[in-house]
XYZ file of C-alpha atoms in Angstrom:
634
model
C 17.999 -5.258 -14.241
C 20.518 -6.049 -15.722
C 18.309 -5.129 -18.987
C 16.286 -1.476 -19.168
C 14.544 0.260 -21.996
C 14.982 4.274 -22.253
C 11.670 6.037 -24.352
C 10.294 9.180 -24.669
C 6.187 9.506 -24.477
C 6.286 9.563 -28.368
C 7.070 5.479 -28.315
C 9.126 6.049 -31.641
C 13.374 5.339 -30.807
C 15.389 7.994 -32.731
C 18.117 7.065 -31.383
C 18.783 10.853 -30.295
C 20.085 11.019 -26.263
C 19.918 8.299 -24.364
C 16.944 6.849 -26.297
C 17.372 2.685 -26.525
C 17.381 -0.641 -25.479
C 20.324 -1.333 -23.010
C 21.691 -4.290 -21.982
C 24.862 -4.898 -18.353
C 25.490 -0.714 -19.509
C 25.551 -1.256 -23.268
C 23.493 0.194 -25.878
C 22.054 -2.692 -28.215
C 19.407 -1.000 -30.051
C 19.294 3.232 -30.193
C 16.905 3.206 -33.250
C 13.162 1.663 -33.349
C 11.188 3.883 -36.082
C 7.844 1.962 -36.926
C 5.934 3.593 -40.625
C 3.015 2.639 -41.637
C 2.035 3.199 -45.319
C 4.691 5.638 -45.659
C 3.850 7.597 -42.551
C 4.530 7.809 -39.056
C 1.793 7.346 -36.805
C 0.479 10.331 -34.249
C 0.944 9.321 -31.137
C -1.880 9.689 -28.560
C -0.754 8.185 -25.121
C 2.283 6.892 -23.427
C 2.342 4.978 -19.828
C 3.967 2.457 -17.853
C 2.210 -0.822 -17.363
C 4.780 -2.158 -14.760
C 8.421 -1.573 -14.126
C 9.140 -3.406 -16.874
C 7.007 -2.608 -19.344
C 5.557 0.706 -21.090
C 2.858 0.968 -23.441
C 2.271 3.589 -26.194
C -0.605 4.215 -28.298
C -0.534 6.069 -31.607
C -3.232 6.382 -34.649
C -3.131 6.964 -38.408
C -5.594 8.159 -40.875
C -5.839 6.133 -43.761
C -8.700 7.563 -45.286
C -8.749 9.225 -48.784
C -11.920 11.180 -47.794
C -11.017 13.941 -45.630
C -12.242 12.220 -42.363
C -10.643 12.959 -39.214
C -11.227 9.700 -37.243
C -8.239 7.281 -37.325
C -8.546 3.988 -39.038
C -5.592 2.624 -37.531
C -4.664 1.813 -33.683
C -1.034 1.005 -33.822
C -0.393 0.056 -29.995
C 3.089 -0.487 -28.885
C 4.446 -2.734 -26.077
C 8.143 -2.108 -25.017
C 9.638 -4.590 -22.582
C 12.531 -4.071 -20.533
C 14.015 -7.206 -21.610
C 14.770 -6.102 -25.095
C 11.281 -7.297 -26.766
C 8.651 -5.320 -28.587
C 5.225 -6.323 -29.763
C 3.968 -3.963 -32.310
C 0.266 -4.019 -32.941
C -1.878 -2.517 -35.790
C -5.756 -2.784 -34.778
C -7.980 -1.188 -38.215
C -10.983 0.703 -36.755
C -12.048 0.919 -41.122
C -15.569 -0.610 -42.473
C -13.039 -2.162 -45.421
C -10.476 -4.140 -46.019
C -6.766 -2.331 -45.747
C -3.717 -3.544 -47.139
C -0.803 -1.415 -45.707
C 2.903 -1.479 -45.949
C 4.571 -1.820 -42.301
C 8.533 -0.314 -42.046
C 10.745 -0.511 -38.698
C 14.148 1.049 -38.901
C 16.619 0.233 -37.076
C 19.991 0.918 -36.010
C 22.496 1.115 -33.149
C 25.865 2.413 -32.189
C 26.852 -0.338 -29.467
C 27.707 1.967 -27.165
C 28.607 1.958 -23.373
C 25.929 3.983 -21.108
C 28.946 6.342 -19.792
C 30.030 7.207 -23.288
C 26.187 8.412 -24.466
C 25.732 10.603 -21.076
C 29.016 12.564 -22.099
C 28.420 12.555 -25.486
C 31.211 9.789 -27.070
C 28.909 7.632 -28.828
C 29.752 7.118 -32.443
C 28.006 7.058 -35.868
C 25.310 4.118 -36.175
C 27.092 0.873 -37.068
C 26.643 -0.825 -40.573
C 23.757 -3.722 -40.251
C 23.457 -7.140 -41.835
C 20.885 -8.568 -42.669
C 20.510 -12.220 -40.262
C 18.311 -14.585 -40.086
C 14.894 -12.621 -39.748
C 16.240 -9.418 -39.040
C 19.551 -7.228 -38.525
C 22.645 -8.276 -36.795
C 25.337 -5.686 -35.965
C 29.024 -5.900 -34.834
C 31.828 -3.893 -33.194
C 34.813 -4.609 -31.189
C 32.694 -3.863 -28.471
C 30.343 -7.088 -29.150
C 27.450 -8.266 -31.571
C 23.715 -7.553 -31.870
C 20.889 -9.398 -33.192
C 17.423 -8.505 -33.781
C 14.838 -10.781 -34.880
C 11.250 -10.179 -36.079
C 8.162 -12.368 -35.956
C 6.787 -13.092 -38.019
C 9.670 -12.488 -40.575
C 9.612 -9.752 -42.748
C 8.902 -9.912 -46.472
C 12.078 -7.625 -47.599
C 14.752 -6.669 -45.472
C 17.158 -3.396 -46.393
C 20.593 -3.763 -44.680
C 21.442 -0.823 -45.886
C 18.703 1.219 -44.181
C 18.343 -1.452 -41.442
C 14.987 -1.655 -42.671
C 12.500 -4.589 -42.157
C 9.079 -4.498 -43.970
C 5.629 -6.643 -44.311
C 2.807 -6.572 -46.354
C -0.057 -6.431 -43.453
C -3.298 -7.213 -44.378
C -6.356 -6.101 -42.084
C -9.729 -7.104 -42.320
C -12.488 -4.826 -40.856
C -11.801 -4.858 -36.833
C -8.835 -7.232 -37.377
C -5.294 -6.699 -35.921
C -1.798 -8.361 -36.770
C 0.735 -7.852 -34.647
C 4.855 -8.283 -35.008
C 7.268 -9.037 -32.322
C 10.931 -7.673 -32.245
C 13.615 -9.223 -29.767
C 16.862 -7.458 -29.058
C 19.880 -9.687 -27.381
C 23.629 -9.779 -27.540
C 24.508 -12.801 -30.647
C 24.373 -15.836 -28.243
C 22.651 -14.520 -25.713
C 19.351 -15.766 -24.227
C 16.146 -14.314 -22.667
C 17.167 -11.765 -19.450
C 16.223 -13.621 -16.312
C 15.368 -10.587 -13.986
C 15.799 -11.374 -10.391
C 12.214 -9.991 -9.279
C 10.406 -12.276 -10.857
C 11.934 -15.146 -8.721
C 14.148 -13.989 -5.787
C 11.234 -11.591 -3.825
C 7.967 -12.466 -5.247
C 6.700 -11.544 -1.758
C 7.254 -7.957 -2.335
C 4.702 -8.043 -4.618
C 2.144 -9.179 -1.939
C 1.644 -5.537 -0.238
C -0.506 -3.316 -0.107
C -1.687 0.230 1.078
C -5.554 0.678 1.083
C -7.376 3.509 2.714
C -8.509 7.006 2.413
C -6.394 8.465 0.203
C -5.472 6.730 -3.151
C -1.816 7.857 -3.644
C -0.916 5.494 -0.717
C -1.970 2.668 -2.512
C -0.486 3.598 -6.288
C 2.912 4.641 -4.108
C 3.280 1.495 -2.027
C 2.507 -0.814 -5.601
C 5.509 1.697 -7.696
C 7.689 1.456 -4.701
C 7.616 -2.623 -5.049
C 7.158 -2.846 -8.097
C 10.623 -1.091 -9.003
C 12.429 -2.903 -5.423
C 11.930 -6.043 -7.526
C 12.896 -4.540 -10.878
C 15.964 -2.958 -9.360
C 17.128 -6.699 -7.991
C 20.196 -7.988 -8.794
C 22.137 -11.177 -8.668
C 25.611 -11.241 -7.019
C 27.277 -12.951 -10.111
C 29.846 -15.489 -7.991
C 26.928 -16.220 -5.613
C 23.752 -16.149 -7.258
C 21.644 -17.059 -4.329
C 22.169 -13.067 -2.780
C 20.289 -10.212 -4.374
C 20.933 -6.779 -3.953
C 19.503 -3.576 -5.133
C 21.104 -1.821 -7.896
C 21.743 2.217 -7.116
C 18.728 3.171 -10.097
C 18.534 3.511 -13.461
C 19.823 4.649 -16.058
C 23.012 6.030 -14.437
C 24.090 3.432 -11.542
C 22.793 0.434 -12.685
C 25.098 -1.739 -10.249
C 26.135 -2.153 -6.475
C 26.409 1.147 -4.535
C 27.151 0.195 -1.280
C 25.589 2.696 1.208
C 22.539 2.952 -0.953
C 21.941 -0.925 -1.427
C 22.254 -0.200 2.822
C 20.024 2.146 3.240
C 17.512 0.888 0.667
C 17.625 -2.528 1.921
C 16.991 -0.641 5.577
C 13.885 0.795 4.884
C 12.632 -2.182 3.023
C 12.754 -4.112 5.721
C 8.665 -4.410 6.386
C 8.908 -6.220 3.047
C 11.039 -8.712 4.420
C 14.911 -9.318 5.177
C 16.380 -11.101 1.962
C 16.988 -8.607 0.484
C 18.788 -7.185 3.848
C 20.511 -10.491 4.287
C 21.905 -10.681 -0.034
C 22.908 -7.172 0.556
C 24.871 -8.076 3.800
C 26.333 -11.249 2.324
C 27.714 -9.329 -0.747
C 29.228 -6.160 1.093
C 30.929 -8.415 3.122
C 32.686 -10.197 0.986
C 33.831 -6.600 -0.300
C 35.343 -6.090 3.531
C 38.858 -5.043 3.719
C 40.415 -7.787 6.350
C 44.199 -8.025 7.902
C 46.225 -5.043 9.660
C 45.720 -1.641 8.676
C 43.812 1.423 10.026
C 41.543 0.543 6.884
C 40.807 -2.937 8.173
C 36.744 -3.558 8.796
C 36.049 -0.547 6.288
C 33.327 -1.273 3.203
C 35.326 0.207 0.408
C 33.071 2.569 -1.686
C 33.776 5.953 -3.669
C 33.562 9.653 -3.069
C 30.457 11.445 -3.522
C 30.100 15.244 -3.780
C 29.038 16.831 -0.630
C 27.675 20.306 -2.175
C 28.842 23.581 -2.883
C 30.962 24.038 0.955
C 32.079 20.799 1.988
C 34.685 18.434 -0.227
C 33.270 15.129 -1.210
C 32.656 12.719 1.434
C 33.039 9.169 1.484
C 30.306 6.523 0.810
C 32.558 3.752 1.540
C 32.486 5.329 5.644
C 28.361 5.215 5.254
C 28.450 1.893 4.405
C 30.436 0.996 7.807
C 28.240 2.509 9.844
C 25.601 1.242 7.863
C 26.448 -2.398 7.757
C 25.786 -3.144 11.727
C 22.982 -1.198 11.921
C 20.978 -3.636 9.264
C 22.546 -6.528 10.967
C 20.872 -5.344 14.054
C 17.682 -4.331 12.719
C 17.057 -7.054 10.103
C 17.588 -9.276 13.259
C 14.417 -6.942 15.130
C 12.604 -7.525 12.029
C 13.135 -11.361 12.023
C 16.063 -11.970 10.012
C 16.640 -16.090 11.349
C 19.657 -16.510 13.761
C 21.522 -18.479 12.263
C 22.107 -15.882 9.659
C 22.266 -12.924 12.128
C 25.014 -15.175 13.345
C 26.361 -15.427 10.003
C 27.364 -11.751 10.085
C 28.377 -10.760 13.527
C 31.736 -11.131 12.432
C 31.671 -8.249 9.577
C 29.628 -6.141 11.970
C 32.181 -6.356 14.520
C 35.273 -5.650 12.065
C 32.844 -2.326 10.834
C 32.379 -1.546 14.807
C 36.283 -2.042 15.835
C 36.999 -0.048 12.660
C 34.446 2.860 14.020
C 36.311 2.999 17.371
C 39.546 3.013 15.761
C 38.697 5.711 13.260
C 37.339 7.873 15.738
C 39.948 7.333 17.970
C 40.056 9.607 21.154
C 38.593 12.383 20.118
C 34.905 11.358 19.941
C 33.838 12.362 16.199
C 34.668 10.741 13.417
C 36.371 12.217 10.539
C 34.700 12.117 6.857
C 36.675 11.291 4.472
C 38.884 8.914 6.944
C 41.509 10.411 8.094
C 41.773 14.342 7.607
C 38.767 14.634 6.790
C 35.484 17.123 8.037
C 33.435 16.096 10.992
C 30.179 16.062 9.151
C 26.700 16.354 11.009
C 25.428 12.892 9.449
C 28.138 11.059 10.111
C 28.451 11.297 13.735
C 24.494 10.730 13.554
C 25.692 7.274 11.741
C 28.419 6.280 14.155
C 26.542 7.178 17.002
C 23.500 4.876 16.176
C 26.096 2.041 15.016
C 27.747 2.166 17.876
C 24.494 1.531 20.237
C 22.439 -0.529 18.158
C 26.186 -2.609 17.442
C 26.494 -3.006 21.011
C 22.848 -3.720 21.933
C 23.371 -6.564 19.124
C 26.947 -8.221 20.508
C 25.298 -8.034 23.710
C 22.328 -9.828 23.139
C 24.531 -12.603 21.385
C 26.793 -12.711 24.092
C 29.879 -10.741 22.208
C 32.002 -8.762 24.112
C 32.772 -4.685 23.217
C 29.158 -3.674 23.938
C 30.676 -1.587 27.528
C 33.266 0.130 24.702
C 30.997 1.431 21.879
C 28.186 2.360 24.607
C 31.194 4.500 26.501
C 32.458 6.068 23.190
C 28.693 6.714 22.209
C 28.870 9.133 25.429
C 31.968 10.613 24.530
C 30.331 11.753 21.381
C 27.286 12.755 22.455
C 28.951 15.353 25.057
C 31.430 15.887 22.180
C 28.290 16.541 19.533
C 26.685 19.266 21.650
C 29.700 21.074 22.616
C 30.875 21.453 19.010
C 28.267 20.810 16.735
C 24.877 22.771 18.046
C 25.668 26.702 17.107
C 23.680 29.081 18.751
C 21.958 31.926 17.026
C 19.029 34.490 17.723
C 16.801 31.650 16.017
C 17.617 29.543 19.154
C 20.285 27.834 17.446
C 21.271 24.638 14.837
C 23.257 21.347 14.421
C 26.515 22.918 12.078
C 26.558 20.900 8.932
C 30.022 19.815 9.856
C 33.208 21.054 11.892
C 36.182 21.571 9.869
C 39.713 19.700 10.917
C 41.019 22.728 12.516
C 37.614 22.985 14.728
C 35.537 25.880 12.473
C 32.344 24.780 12.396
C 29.991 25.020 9.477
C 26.732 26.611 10.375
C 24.206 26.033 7.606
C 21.432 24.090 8.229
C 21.129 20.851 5.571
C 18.668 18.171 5.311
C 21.245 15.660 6.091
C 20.462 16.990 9.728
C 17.243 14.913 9.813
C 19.629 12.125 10.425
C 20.409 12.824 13.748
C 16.259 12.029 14.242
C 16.977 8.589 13.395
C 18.427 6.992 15.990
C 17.487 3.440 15.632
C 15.144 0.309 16.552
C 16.217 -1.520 20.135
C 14.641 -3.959 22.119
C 11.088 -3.895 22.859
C 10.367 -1.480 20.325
C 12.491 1.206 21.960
C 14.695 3.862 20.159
C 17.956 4.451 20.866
C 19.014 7.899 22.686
C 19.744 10.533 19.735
C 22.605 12.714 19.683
C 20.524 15.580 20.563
C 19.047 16.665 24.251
C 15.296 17.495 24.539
C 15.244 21.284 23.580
C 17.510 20.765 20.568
C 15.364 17.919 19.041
C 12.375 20.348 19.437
C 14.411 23.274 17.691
C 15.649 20.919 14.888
C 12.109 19.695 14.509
C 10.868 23.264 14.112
C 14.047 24.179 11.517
C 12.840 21.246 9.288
C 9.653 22.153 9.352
C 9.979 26.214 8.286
C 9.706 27.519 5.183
C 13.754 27.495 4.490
C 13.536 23.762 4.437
C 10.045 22.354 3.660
C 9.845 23.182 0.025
C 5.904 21.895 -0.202
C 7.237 18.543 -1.989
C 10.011 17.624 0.505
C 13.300 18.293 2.186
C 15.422 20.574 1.015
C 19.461 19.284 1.246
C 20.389 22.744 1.801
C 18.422 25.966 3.539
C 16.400 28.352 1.067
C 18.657 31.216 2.900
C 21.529 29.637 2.963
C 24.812 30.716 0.662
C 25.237 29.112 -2.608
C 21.512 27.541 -2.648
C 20.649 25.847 -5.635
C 17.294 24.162 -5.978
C 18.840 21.886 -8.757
C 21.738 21.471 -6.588
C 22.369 17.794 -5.279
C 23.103 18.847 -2.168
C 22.403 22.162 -2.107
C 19.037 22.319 -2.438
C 17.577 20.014 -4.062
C 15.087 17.512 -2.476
C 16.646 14.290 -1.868
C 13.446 12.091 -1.351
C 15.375 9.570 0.881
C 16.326 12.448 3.178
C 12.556 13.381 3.915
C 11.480 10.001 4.468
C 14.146 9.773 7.099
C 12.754 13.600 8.387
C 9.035 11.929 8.255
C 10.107 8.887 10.127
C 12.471 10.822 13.226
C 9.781 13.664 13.379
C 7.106 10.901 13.564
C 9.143 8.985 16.165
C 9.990 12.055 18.024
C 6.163 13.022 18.401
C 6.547 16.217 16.189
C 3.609 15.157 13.571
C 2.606 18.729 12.262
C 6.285 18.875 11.051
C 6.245 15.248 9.382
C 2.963 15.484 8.074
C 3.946 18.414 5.962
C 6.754 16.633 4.538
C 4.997 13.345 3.612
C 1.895 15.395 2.302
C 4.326 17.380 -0.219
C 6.345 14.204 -1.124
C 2.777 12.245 -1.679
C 2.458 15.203 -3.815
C 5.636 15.194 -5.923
C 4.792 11.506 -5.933
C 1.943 12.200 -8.145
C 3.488 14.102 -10.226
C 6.087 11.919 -11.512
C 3.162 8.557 -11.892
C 4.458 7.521 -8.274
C 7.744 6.835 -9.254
C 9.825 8.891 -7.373
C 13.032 9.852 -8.848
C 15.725 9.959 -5.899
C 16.056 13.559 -6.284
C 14.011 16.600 -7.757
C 14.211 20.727 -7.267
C 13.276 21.834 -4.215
C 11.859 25.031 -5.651
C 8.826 26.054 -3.413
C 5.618 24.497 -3.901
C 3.332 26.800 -5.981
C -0.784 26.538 -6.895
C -0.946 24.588 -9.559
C 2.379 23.967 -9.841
C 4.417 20.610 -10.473
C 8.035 19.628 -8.943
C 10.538 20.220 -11.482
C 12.832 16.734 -12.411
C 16.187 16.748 -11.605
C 18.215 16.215 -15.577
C 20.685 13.528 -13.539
C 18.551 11.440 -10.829
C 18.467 7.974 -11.094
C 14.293 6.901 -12.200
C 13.708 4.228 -10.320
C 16.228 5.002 -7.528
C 16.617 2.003 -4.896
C 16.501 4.512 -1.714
C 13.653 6.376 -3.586
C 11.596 3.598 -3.779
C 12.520 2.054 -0.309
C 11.613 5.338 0.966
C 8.209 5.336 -0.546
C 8.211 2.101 2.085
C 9.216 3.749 4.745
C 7.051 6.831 4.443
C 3.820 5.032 4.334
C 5.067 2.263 7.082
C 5.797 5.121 9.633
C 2.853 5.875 9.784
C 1.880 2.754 11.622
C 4.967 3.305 14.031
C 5.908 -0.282 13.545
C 8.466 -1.301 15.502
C 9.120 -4.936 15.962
C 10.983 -7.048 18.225
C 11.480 -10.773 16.507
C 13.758 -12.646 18.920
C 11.288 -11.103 22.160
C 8.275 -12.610 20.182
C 6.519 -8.371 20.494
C 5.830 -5.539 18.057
C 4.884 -2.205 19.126
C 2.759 0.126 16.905
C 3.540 3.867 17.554
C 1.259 5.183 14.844
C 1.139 8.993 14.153
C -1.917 10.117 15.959
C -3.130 12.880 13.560
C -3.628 10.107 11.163
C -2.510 12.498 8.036
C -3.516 10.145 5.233
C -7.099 9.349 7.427
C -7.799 5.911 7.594
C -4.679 3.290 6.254
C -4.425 -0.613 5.879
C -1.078 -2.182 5.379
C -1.136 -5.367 4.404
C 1.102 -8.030 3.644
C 4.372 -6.926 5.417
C 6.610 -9.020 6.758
C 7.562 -9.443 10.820
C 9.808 -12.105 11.792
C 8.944 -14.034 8.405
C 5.489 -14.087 8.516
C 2.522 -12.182 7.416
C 2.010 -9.040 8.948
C -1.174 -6.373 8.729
C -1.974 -3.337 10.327
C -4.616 -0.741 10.229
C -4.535 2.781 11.350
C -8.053 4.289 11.861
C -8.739 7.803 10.896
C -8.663 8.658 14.742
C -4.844 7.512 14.912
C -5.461 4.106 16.524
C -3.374 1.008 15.350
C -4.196 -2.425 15.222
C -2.915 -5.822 14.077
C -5.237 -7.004 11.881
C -2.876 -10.208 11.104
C 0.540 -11.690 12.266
C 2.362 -14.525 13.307
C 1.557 -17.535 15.876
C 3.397 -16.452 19.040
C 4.089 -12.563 18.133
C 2.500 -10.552 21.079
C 1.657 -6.646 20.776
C 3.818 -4.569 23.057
C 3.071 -1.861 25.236
């Protein structure tokens, strides 16, 4: 980010779909057609090298005699940044001389024009320098070659050389695509969290390792810069659709990246709360952010309430992980405008309303408030705030509130309803955003905070996320198999959100229901694989066949921010870390059945330094490095 490249496996840009070299949301290149001698190569193999950089192989037979081995590699190297290195190796026993076209072209387009299908005609090109320049209202385009070509076509937007190849020689050509007056894109990952790069998953079973490596590597890709205070970084939503700040998922994300470190917790915290709404008004303390569609039974709900609840919750768990005081100091203030806003909002009646005000009583949302509330008040206490008596207190009124009109019984032995209505109906269908009412957050000493749910409920919930209707073999559903309206393509009804399950892995984990979590990380490990360890945020939850592969979801972000923070979090629960910075402890509560076998983490981060664990294929955990003066609990 801000820059990202969009190609299909064949390496060659049409400039068909969404194909193209973007730029802050704009289109600067949609075309990219390489011929060789009059012909376009075959292509043979597409794959990333990095986040940040693909690499596509494709041959060409420029033999006279019939034979069917190539005599041409031409190997392409696509950047993120806007530059391409094309490469023609000759695998011939002569000398060739061949003639090398690239056609361009572009339309200048904005990202949210293409994905509805208002981009315009290709714009006329100029010929500039040593290469094409192009111009709209919109702004101006500039590609250059190296070395330069010996002809140029403007009308065509063709650039062509004369390449001469000696027997196991190779000549290569480098395009670079910016905005006229533009320089190189500085991406924040390179600088602002180089030690993400640092960890590492080793072990028994490889997909923990190539996981853990994606999962960084597109953390750091996602990165950006807030532009009026360039020392904060936050992580961008995903790409190509949200390629800027999304509020509750730059939260969450940042959340479960937290064993990486806290910058990017602290950037994310120092640019959301600048975004605070201040002075009178029942609105005052809220994180604005937009609507997001809730399904196929429940209107949209409202990201901008997430991020509230959100927001204190980081604060106090970035502080666990070792964010420095002074900066935990820094943003007590914001997490107590988000925690008098929660109290407000909620009012007398114990749940809070989703949209704010008039709107449903969903399931996650009370799960939200009711861990911001105690991990809020465990945080002012500790820094000697008052309000901690007040959001404990209200946390009981909802939790008698929760089981009263949430929990529905049935003959199954009941379920949390996905949300009560304003006029009191609950709605009983059984969603994967129940698996947040499992996470109920990190206290002191490695203790969790009380859940929303008594003993017996936990257990049925467990066993609900678990069945068939909701474990689809790669993940959580959103939405019960057997529920009305299910759609496996269906954002939230259906679908497999892959944030969702890694908060299901981590609460099952935590709650000591392992068969149930170790299902669910095995089949995400598994859709993992399927998609080259990058894990889109969200895929079909059709059920896991023989064989079989998890279908992609047409709009998911690829990377996703939560998607890759969860590929963190699923591998780092495994280990049951759960640290306590200011006490000087960590606790390991690792997941006895040791699902992956034997698992080495190293690299992490616990209160700023080093950390390393190792979980044996028995189950056992132990520090194999950490900080002077950090103690293992008990």
């Amino acid at each position: 980010m801000p820059a990202l490249a969009i190609s299909t496996d064949q390496g060659q840009l049409t400039g068909r779909g969404l194909e193209g070299f973007y730029r802050a949301g704009r289109r600067l290149l949609s075309r990219c057609q390489v011929r060789v001698a009059g012909r376009e190569p075959v292509a043979v193999q597409a794959r990333m090298v990095s986040a940040e950089c693909a690499r596509f192989v494709a041959t060409l037979r420029g033999s006279a005699d019939g034979a069917p081995d190539p005599d041409v590699v031409v190997e392409r190297t696509r950047h993120a940044d806007g530059t391409e290195r094309i490469t023609l190796r000759s695998a011939a026993t002569r000398p060739l001389r061949l003639p090398v076209e690239v056609a361009l072209g572009t339309d200048l387009a904005e990202l949210g024009a293409i994905a509805s299908g208002g981009s315009g005609p290709e714009l006329p090109a100029s010929v500039h320098d040593s290469g094409m320049r192009w111009s709209s209202p919109a702004g101006h385009c500039v590609v250059t070659a190296h070395p330069a070509p010996t002809d140029a076509l403007a009308s065509a937007g063709l650039l062509r050389w004369e390449v001469e190849l000696p027997p196991g020689g190779s000549r290569s050509v480098e395009l670079r695509v910016r905005p006229e007056g533009a320089g190189p894109v500085r991406a924040v990952g390179h600088s602002a969290a180089r030690s993400l790069a640092a960890a590492r998953a080793t072990g028994d079973d490889p997909r923990a390792r190539l996981l853990l490596d994606r999962s960084v590597q597109d953390l750091q890709a996602l990165l950006l810069r807030d532009p009026e205070h360039p020392a904060d970084v936050h992580l961008a939503a995903g790409a190509p659709w949200r390629c800027g700040l999304a509020p509750a998922e730059a939260l969450a994300a940042a959340r479960m990246a937290l064993p990486l470190g806290t910058r990017i917790a602290m950037g994310t915290l120092r640019t959301l709360a600048r975004r605070q709404l201040k002075g009178p008004g029942r609105r005052a303390g809220l994180i604005p952010g937009p609507l997001r569609d809730a399904g196929p039974h429940l209107p949209p709900g409202c990201t901008g309430v997430e991020a509230t609840l959100l927001f204190p919750v980081l604060v106090a768990e970035a502080w666990r992980w070792g964010l420095p005081e002074q900066e935990t100091e820094e943003m007590l203030p914001a997490a107590e405008r988000c925690l008098r806003w929660l109290l407000t909002a909620a009012g007398e009646g114990g749940c809070l309303p989703d949209p704010y005000p008039g709107g449903p009583r969903r399931c996650e949302t009370q799960a939200h408030a009711h861990r911001a509330a105690l991990l809020g008040a465990d945080l002012l206490e500790a820094h000697g705030r008052s309000g901690a008596t007040g959001l404990r207190q209200w946390a009981e009124r909802l939790r008698e509130a929760f089981r009263e009109e949430f929990w529905t019984a049935d003959r199954t032995g009941g379920r949390p309803a996905a949300a009560c209505l304003p006029d009191g109906r609950p709605v009983p269908l059984l969603t994967g955003s129940a698996a947040h009412l499992l996470d109920t957050g990190l206290l002191g000493s490695g203790r969790l905070a009380p859940g929303l749910l008594d003993k017996v409920q936990t257990e049925q919930l467990a066993r609900l996320l678990g069945g068939p209707a909701m474990d689809s073999g790669w993940g959580l559903r959103s939405l019960g198999a057997k529920e009305a309206a299910y759609n496996p393509f269906g954002h939230r009804g259906g679908a497999v959100r892959v944030h969702e399950s890694a908060v299901a892995v981590g609460g099952l984990a935590a709650a000591g229901y392992e068969k149930e979590a170790s299902s669910l990380l095995r089949g995400v490990l598994a859709a993992a694989e399927a998609f080259d360890h990058r894990l889109p945020e969200m895929y079909a939850g059709e059920q896991r066949t023989e064989g079989g592969a998890p279908l992609p979801h047409p709009a998911a972000c690829r990377p996703a921010a939560v998607a890759a923070a969860a590929g963190v979090q699923l591998l780092t629960a495994l280990a049951g870390i759960r640290p306590d910075a200011p006490a000087g402890t960590v606790t390991l509560r690792p997941v006895r059945s040791a699902p992956l076998g034997e698992l080495e983490l190293t690299a992490l981060r616990v209160a700023g330094a080093p950390f390393s664990v190792r979980v044996s294929r028995l189950g056992l955990a132990m520090v194999e490095e950490a900080g002077d003066g950090l103690q293992l609990g008990v």
